[in-house]
XYZ file of C-alpha atoms in Angstrom:
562
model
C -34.976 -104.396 27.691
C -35.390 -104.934 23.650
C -33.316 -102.013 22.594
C -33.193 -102.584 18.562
C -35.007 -105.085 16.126
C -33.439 -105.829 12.546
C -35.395 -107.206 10.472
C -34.245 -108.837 6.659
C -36.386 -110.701 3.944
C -38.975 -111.762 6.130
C -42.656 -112.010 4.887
C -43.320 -108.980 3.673
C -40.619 -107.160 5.209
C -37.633 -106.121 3.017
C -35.233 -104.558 5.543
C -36.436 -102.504 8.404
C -34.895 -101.645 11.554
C -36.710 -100.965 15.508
C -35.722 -98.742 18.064
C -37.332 -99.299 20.685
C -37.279 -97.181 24.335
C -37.383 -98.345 27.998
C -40.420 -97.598 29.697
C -44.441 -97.956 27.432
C -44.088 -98.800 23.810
C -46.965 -98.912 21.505
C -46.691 -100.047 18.166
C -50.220 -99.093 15.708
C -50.933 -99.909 11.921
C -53.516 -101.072 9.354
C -54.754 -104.823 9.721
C -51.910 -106.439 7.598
C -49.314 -103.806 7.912
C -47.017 -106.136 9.189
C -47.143 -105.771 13.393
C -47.889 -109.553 13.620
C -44.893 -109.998 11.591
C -42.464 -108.514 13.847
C -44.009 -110.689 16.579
C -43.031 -113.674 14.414
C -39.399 -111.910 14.008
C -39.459 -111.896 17.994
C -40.759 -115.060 18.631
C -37.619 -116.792 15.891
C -34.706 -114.968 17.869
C -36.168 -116.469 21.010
C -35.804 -119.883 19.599
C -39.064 -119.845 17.976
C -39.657 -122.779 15.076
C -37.954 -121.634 11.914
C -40.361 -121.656 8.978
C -39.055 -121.642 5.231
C -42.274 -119.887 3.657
C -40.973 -116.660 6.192
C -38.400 -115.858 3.220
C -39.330 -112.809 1.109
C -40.486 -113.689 -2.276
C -37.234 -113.521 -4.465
C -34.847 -113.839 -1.132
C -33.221 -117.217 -0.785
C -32.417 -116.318 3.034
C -34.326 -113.839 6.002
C -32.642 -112.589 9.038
C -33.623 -111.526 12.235
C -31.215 -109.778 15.031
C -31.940 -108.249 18.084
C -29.855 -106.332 20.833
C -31.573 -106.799 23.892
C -29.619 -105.096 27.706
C -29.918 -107.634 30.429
C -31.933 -106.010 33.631
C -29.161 -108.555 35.360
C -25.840 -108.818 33.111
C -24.238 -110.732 35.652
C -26.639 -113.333 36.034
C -27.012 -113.398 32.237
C -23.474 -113.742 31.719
C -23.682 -116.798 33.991
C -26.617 -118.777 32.090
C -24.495 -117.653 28.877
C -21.424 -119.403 30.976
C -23.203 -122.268 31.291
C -24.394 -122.830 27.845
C -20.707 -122.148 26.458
C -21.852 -119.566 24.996
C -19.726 -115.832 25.044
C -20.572 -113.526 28.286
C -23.090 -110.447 27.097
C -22.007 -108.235 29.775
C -24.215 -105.438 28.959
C -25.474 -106.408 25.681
C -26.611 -109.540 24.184
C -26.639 -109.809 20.402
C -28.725 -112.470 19.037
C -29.362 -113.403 15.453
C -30.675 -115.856 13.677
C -31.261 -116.847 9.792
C -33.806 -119.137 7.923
C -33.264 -120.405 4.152
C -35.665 -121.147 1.460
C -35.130 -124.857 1.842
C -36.148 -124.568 5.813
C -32.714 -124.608 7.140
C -31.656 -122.476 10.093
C -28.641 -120.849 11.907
C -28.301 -118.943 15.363
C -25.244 -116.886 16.929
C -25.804 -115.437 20.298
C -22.932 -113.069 20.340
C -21.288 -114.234 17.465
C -21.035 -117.443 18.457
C -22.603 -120.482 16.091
C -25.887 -121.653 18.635
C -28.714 -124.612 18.636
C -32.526 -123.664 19.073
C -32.131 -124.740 22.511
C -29.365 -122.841 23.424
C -30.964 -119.970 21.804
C -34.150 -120.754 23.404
C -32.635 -121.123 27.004
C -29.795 -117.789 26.843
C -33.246 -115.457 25.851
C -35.042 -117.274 28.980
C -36.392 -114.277 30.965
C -35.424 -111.572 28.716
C -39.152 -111.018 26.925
C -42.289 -112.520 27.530
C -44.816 -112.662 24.745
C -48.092 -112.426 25.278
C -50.763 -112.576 22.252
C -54.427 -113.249 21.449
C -53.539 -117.010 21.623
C -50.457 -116.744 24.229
C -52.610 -116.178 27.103
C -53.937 -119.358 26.574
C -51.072 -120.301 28.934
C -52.907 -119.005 31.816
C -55.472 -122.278 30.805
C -52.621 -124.291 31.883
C -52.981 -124.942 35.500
C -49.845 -125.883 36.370
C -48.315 -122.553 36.080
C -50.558 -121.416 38.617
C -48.622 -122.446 41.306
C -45.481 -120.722 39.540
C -47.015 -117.287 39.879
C -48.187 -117.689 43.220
C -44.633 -118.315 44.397
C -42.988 -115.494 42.544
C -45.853 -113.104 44.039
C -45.151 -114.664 47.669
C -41.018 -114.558 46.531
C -41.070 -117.881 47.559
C -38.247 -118.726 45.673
C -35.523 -119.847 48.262
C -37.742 -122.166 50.451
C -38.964 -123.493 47.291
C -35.342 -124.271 46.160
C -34.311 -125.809 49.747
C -37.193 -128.322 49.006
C -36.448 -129.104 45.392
C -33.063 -130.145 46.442
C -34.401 -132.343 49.271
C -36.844 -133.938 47.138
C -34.465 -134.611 44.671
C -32.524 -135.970 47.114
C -35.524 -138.682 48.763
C -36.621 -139.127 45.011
C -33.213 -140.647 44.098
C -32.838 -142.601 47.553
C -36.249 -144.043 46.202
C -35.188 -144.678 42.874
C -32.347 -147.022 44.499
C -34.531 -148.453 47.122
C -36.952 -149.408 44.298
C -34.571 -150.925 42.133
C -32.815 -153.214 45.026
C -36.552 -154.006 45.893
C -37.076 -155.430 42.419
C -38.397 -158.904 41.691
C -36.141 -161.754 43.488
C -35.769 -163.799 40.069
C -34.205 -160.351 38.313
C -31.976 -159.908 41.605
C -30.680 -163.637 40.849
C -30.019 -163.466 37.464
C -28.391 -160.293 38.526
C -26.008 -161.813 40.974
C -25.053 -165.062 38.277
C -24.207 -162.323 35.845
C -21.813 -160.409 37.906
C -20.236 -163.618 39.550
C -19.789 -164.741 35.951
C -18.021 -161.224 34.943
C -16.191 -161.051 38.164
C -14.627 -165.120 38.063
C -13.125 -163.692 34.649
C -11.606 -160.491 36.415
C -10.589 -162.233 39.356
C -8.922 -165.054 37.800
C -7.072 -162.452 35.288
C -6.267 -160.509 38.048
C -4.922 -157.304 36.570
C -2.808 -154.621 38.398
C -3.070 -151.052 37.947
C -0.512 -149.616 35.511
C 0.616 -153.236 34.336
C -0.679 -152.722 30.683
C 1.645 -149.742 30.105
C 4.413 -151.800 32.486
C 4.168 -154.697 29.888
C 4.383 -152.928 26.974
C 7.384 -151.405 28.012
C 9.082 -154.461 28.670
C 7.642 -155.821 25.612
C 9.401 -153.068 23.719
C 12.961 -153.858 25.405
C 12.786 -157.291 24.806
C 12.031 -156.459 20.934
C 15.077 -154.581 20.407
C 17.287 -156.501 22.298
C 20.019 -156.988 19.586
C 19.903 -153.333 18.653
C 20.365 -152.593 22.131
C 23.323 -154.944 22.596
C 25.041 -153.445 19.504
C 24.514 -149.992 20.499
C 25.900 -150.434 24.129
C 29.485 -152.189 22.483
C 29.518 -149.899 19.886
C 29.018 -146.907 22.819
C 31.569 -148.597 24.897
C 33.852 -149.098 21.685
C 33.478 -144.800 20.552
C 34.922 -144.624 24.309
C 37.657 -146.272 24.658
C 38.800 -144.822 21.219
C 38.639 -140.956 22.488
C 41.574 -141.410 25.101
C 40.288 -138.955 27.508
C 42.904 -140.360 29.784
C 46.180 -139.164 27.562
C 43.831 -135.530 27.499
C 43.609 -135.416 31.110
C 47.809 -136.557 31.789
C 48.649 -133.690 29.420
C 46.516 -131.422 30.735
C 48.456 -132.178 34.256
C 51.377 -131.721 32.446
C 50.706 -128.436 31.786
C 49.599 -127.593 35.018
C 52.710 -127.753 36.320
C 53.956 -124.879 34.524
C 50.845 -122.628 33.947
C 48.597 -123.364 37.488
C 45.783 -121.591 36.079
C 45.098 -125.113 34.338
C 44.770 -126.479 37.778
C 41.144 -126.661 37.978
C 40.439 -127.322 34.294
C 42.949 -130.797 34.502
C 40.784 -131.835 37.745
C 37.181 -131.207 35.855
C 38.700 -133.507 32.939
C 40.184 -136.238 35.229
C 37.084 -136.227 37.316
C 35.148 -136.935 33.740
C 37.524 -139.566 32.864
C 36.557 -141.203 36.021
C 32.772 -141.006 34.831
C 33.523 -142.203 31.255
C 35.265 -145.467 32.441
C 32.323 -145.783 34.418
C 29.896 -145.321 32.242
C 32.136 -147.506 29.503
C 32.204 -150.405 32.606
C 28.297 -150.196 32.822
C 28.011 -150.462 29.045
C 29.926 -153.572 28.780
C 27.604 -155.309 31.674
C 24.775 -153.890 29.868
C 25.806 -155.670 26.544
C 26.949 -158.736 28.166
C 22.720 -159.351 29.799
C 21.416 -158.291 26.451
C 19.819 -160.866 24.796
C 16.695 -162.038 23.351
C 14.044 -164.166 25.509
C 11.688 -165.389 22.896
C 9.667 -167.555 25.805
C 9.391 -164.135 27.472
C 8.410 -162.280 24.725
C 5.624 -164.985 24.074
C 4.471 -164.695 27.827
C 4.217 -160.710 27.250
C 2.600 -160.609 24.256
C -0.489 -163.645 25.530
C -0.812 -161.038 28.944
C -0.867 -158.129 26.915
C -3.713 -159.494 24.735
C -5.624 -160.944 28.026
C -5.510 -157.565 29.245
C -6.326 -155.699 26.106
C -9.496 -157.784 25.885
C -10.588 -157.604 29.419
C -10.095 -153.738 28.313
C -12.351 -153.912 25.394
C -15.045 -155.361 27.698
C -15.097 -153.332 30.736
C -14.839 -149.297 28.972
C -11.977 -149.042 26.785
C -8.651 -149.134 29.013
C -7.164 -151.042 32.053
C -8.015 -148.409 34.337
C -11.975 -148.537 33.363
C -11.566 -151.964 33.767
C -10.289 -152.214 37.334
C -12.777 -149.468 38.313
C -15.641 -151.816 36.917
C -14.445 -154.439 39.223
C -15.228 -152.677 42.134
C -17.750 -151.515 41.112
C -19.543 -155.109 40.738
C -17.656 -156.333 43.734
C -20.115 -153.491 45.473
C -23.347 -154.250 43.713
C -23.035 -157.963 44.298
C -22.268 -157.482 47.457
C -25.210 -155.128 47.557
C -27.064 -158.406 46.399
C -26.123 -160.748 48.510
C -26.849 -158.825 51.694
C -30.108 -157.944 50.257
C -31.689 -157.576 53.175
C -29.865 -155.564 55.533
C -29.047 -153.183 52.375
C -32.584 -152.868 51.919
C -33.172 -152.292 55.397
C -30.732 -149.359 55.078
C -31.916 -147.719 51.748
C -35.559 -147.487 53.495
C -34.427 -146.210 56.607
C -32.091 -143.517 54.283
C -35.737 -142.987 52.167
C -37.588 -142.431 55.487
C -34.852 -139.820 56.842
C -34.694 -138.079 53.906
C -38.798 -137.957 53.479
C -39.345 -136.308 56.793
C -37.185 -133.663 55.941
C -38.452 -132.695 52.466
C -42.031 -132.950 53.905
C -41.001 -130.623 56.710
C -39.718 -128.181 54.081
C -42.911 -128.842 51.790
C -45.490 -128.098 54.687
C -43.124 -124.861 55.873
C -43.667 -124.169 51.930
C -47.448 -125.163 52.250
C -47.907 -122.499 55.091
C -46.071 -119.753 53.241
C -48.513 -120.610 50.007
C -51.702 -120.641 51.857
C -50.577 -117.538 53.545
C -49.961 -115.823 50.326
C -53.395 -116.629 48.166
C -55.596 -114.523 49.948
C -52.831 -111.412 49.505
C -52.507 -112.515 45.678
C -56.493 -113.088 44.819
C -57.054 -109.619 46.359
C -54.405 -108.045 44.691
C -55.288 -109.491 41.596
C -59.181 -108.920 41.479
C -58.034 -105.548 42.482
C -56.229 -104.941 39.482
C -59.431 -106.637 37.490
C -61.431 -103.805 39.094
C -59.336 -101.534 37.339
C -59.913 -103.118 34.164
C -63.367 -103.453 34.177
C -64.581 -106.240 35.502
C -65.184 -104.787 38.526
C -67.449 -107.535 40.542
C -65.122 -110.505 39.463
C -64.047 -112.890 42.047
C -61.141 -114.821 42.031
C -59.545 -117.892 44.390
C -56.453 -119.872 44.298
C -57.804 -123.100 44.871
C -55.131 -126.371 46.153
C -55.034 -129.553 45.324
C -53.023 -132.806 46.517
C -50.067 -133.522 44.045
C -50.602 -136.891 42.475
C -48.215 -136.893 38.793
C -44.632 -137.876 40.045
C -45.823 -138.723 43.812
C -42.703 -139.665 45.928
C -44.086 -139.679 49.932
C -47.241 -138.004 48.833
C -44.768 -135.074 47.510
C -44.310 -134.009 43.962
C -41.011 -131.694 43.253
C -42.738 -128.641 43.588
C -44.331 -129.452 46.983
C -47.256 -130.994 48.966
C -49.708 -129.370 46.543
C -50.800 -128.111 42.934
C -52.826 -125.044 42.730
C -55.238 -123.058 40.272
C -56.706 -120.357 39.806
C -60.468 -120.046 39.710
C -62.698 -117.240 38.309
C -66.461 -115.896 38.494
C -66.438 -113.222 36.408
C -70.141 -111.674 37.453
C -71.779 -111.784 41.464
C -73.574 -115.318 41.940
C -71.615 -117.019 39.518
C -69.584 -120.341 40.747
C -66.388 -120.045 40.869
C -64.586 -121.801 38.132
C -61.473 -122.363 36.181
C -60.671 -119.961 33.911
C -60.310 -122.600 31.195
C -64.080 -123.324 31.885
C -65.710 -119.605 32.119
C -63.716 -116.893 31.418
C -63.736 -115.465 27.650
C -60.682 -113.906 24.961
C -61.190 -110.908 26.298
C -61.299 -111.922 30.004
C -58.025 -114.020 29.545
C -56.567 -110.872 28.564
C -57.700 -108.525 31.274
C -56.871 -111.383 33.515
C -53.286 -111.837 31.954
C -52.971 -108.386 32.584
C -53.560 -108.300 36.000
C -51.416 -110.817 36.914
C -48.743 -109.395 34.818
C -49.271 -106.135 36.796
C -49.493 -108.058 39.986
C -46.045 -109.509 39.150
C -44.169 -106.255 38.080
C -42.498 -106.269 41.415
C -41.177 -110.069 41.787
C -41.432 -111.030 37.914
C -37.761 -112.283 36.667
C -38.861 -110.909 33.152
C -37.132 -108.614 31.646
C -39.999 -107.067 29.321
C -43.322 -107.812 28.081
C -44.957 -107.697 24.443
C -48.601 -107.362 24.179
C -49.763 -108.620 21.181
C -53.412 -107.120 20.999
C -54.159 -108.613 23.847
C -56.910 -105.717 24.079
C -59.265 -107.397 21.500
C -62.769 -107.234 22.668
C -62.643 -104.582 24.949
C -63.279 -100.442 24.428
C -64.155 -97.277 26.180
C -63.617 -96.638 29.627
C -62.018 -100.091 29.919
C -59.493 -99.683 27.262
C -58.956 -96.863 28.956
C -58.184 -98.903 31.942
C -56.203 -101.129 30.231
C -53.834 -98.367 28.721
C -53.246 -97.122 32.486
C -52.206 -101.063 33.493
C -49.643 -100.953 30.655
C -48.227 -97.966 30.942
C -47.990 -98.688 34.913
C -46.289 -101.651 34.155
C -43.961 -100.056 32.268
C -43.308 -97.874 34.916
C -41.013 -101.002 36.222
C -40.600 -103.181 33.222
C -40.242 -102.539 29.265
C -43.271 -102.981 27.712
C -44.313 -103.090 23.821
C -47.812 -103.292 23.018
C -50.056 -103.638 19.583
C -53.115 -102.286 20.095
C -55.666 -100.895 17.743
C -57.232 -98.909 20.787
C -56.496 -95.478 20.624
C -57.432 -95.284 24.799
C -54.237 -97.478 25.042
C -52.035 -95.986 22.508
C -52.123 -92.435 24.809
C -50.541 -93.662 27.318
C -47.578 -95.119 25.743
C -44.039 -93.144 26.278
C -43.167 -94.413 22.519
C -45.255 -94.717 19.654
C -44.198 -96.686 16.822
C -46.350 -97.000 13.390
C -46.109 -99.763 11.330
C -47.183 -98.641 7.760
C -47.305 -101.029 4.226
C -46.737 -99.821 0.764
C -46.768 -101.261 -2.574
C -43.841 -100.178 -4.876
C -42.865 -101.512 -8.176
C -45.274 -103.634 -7.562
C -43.902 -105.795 -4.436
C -45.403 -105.054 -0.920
C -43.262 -103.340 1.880
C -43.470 -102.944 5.630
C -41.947 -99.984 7.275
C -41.823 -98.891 11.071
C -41.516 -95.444 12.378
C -41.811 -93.048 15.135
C -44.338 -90.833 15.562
C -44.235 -87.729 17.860
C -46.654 -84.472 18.239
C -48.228 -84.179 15.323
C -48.103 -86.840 13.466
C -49.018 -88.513 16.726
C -52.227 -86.809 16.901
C -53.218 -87.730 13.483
C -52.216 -91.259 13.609
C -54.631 -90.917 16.724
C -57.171 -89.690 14.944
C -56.777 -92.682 12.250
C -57.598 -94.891 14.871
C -60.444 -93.139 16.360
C -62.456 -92.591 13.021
C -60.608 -93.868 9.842
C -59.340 -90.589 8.681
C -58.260 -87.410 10.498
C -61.027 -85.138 10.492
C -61.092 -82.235 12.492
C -63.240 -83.712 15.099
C -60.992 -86.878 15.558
C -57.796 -84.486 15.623
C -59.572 -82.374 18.128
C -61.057 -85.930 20.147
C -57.183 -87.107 19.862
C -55.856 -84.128 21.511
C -57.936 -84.321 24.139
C -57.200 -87.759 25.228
C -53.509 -87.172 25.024
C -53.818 -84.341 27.510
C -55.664 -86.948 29.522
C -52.882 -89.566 29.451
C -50.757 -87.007 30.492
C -48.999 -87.659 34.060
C -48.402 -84.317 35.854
C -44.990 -84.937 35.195
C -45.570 -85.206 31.831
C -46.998 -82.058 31.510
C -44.415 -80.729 33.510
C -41.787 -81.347 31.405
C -43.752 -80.207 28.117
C -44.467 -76.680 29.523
C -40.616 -76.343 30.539
């Protein structure tokens, strides 16, 4: 849920701070108070497009944060993970600023953010629905998207996205070893031409740094000769021998020395070694100026080959197979292509097997979701609507007459009044049908919805009486299940809400201010009234009382009588 809204030099909002409640909120005001503002406020700390003329007058920067409690932290945290963004665990902080000149900054729990991070961490956590929102319900290919969350759909529907990923790659590579026989030749010459080089170099793993290595010995071959005879030199000039005969010496008289006169001999022994060793070692040392010329012309050759093929040796090599394959691919076109189309046909019949399970399931289910939504449009007033889920063949993105959401596309048609074709909504249905349609389908998808909560954005426009009273008892069931916050005008709706907020502006020293702030009992009743008649006149107070009780559910009552 949205817990708390901040709110900073934006528009015509100074500084104001939310609270809002699980459960039905309802949020009421003057036309111009500033409601539509906070939706704005919303829609930026969702990743919304940052707009400079949003500062306050006199502000050089506004700033919007919001704390919103995952429904599922632990899935949450793991779309966080994935973004590299910090866990929320059971809050998520976002904010984000805009400045005068346009620019913008997010943090999603304190941590620096782009708009598409932002935008894809707040995926699922509130969905926004206004008087020109629900114009996504126009777009028919969501349709088939709220179908399968009604029908839960959701794990066949992933089995077969991962086959048909699967055939739409094996096509991919079928298509491109299918491509014209001139391209596949000039193909072949290229890779024969950057192979001969490769071949005729010839390079060994690890022989760059082996090289250099050598090349570095070679280089310092006189300092190494002087060091070894002036090591061997610092040796012989110690006399650990005469240490290690005195040290017997005394031995004889004190044997506790025993063991420390046999540890020195025993290193005498080493150091003639090692002083033996050092005068071989100075005797080969020598420069090799032919050698060093050979190193450094195989160094280059391999540093360029480098260059060419990604950077270092071992990119280089890896290349080389890598063409070795494709122009072998080449040059046993046929039988390669033989194999990619029998891999293409293996891997079709099992995605379409999985589409036409998936088919089944979706036919299945539109007869259960029409009902249930035309039910719920019964509710709202439109009583004697009809409404179909109507399929059609996939043709955009076609692989094996298959498109990566399955066998079909589907949308949703609507006759709103008895004798009336059925149509798409985009054709025949009005604002305020969209919005009593919207409705239903949100209510429909309370259950199986992965949305966390729901803003209404007068979505009620056009509609009054008994069906706003309809309308209020679809919100308030939906919150029942999911968060809700709604801005209404409509009294009938505002009833029903477990929270009501007002949003109230005021002129002071001449500059224009938006507050928010709760409203309980009485002050409830008369901001009731306000919306019934204008002003709170007895009648309206009395008419607003009345339709609270209403609203009431038994357990409401119950709990205001204890």
């Amino acid at each position: 849920m949205l817990e708390l809204l901040r709110v900073r030099a934006f528009a015509i909002i100074e500084e104001l701070e939310v609270h809002f409640a699980a459960g039905f909120n309802v949020m009421t005001g003057e036309t111009g108070a500033g409601k539509s503002i906070l939706v704005d406020a919303l829609h930026l700390v969702l990743g919304g497009r940052a707009q400079a003329d949003s500062v306050r007058t006199g502000a050089e920067e506004a700033e919007v944060q919001a704390l919103f409690r995952p429904r599922d932290p632990g899935e949450c945290d793991a779309r966080l993970s994935g973004l590299g963004l910090p866990a929320a665990g059971a809050e998520l902080v976002v904010r984000r600023t805009v400045q005068r000149e346009g620019r913008s900054r997010a943090w999603v729990n304190g941590a620096l953010a782009t708009a598409a991070q932002l935008q894809a961490a707040t995926r699922g956590l509130l969905d926004i629905s206004g008087q020109h929102e629900h114009v996504g319900l126009l777009d028919a290919s969501l349709h088939l998207d709220l179908l399968d969350a009604h029908a839960q759909l959701g794990d066949p529907r992933a089995r077969f996205g991962q086959a048909f990923s699967a055939l739409a790659e094996a096509e991919k590579a079928r298509a491109q070893l299918d491509s014209d026989e001139s391209e596949r030749a000039q193909r072949a010459d290229w890779l024969k031409f950057q192979l001969d080089e490769l071949e005729k170099t010839a390079p060994e793993p690890g022989e760059d740094d082996r090289l250099a290595q050598e090349r570095r010995v070679l280089a310092a071959a006189e300092k190494l000769r002087a060091g070894a005879e002036e090591a061997e030199a610092v040796l012989a000039e110690a006399q650990p021998a005469r240490a290690a005969k005195r040290l017997e010496e005394m031995a004889t008289i004190d044997p506790a020395l025993q063991k420390l006169a046999q540890a020195v001999r025993g290193a005498v022994a080493e150091l003639d070694e090692a002083a033996r060793e050092l005068s071989r070692y100075a005797a080969r040392a020598g420069g090799d100026p032919q050698r060093l010329e050979e190193l450094d012309e195989r160094i280059e050759v391999l540093r360029r080959l480098s260059r060419k093929h990604g950077g270092t040796l071992a990119s280089a090599l890896q290349r080389r197979d890598q063409m070795r394959a494709e122009l072998a691919s080449l040059e046993n076109h046929d039988e390669e292509l033989a194999r990619r189309e029998a891999e293409v046909g293996r891997l079709a019949a099992t995605a379409r097997g999985l589409a036409e399970d998936l088919s089944e399931k979706r036919r299945a289910a539109a007869g259960a979701f029409s009902k249930a939504v035309a039910q719920e449009l019964s509710a709202l007033g439109m009583a004697r609507s009809e409404i179909s889920v109507r399929f059609n063949p996939v043709s955009e993105g076609a692989v094996a007459g298959m498109g990566p959401r399955g066998l079909e596309t589907a949308e949703l048609l609507l006759s709103p009044n008895p004798g009336e074709e059925l149509r798409p909504l985009s054709r025949i249905a009005s604002g305020g049908e969209l919005s009593r349609v919207l409705l239903a389908v949100k209510r429909v998808l309370a259950e199986s919805d992965p949305v966390d909560a729901y803003l209404f954005d007068e979505v009620d426009a056009g509609i009054g009486g008994a069906t706003a009273d309809a309308v209020g008892r679809a919100l308030a069931a939906v919150g029942r299940r999911r968060q809700v916050i709604c801005i209404t005008h409509l009294p009938q709706i505002a009833v029903f809400a477990g929270k009501h907020l007002t949003v109230e502006k005021q002129v002071v020293k001449g500059r224009t201010h938006s507050r928010v702030a709760p409203v309980d009992g009485p002050d409830r009743v008369r901001e009731l009234a306000r919306l019934l008649s204008g002003k709170p006149t007895d009648v309206a107070l009395e008419h607003a009382r009345e339709l609270l009780a209403a609203a009431q559910t038994p357990d409401q009552r119950k709990r205001k009588a204890v």
